[in-house]
XYZ file of C-alpha atoms in Angstrom:
142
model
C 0.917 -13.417 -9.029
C -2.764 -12.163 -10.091
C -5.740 -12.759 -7.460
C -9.375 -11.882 -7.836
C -11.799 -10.964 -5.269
C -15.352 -10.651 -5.282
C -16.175 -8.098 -2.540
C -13.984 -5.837 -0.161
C -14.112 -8.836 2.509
C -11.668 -10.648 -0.166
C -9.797 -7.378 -0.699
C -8.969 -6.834 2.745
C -8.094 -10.372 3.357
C -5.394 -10.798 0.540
C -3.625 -7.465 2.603
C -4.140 -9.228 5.652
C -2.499 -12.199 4.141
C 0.508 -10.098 3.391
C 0.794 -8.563 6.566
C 1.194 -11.618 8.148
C 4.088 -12.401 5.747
C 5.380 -9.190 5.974
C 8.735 -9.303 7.337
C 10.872 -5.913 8.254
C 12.054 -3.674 6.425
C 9.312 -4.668 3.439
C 7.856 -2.051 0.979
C 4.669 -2.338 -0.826
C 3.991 0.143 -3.057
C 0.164 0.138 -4.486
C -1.464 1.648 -7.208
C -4.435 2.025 -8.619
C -7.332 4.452 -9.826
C -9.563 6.337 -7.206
C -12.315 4.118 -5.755
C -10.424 0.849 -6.615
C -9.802 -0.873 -2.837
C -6.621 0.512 -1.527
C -7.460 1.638 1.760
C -9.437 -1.521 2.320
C -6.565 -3.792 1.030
C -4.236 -1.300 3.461
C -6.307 -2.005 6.354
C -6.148 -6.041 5.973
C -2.398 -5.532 5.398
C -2.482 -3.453 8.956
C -4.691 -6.158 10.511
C -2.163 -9.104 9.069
C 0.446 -6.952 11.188
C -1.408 -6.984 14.514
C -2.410 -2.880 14.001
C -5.463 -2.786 15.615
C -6.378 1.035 15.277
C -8.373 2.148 12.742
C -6.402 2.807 9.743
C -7.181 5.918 6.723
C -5.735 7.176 4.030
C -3.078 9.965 4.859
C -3.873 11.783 1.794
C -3.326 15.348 3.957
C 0.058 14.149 6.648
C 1.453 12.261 3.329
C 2.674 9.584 6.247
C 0.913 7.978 9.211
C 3.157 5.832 11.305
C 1.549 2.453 13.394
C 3.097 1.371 16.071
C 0.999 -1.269 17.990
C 1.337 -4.191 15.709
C 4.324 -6.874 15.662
C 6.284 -4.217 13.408
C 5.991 -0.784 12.678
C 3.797 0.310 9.701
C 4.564 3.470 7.797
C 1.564 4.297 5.450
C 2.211 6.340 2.670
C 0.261 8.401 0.404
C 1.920 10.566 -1.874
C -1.327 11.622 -4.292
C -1.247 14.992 -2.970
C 2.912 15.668 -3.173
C 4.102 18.926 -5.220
C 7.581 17.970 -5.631
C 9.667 15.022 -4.946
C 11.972 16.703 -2.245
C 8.542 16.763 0.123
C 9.691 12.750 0.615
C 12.959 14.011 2.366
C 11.060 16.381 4.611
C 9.020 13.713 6.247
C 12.307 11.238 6.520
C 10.680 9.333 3.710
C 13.948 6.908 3.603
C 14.518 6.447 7.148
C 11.244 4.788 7.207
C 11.601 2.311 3.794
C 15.349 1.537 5.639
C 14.311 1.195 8.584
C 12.538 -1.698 10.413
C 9.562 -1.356 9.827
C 7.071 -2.061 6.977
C 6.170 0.476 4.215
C 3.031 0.695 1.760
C 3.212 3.350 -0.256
C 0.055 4.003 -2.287
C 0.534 5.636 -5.555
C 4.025 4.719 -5.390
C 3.993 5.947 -9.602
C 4.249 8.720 -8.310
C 7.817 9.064 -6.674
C 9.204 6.212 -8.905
C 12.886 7.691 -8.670
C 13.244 7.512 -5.335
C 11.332 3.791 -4.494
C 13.909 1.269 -3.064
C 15.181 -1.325 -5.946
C 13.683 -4.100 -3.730
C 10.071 -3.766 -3.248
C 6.530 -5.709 -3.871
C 4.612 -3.919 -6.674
C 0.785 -3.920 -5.955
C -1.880 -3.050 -8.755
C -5.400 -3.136 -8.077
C -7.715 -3.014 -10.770
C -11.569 -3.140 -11.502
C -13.300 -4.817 -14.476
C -16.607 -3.525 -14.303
C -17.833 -6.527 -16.916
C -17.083 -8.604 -14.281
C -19.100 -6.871 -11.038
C -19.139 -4.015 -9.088
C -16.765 -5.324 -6.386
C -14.531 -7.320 -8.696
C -11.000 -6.437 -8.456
C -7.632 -7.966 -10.053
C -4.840 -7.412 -7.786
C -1.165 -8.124 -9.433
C 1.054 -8.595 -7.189
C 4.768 -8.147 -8.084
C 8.563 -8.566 -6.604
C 10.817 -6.356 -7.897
C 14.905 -6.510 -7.108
């Protein structure tokens, strides 16, 4: 599936959409370049889950765990990771396993160790087409 928004209000409203889908034990994994939406589509998908505190990147705790919405959300950024064994040292599986829901932004990253059954998220810009215009692919894999 391929939607396009106009403006981070439409970004953050296709995550919300999927966070009210979400069901447990779901992982998202997102990519996309620096300055492309995905902390604003991560914060819809938090608000689709019923998270109402404010939700950042984790770019510096690689994890930040949610607990207030109608399941757990584990957000994931692994940008920052030195080697692949730092995922074990945070319990990286016993959160994709577990009940909760995952998002894992760039996912790309640690593709060895990503679950077979996941939804792939790219977000992209096309600057031809706006400022705030973004394609977002969204993809089921397993």
């Amino acid at each position: 599936m391929v939607l396009e928004t106009r403006s981070p209000e439409e970004t953050f409203c296709v995550g919300m959409r999927l966070g009210q889908e979400a069901k447990a034990g779901q992982v998202f994994t997102l990519t996309g370049d620096l300055g492309v939406g995905k902390t604003v589509f991560t914060q819809g998908l938090a608000k689709g889950l019923g998270i109402e505190e404010a939700v950042n990147s984790p770019t510096f705790t690689i994890v930040q765990i949610y607990e207030g919405g109608r399941l757990p959300f584990y957000h994931f950024d692994v940008y920052r990771i030195g080697d692949i064994e730092e995922m074990d040292e945070v319990g990286f599986e016993d959160y994709v396993m577990g009940e909760g829901v995952s998002l894992i932004e760039w996912a790309n990253l640690i593709e060895e160790i990503l679950p077979e059954k996941r939804t792939e998220i790219l977000i992209e810009k096309d600057l031809e087409k706006g400022f705030d215009y973004r394609r977002i692919t969204i993809h089921e894999v397993g």
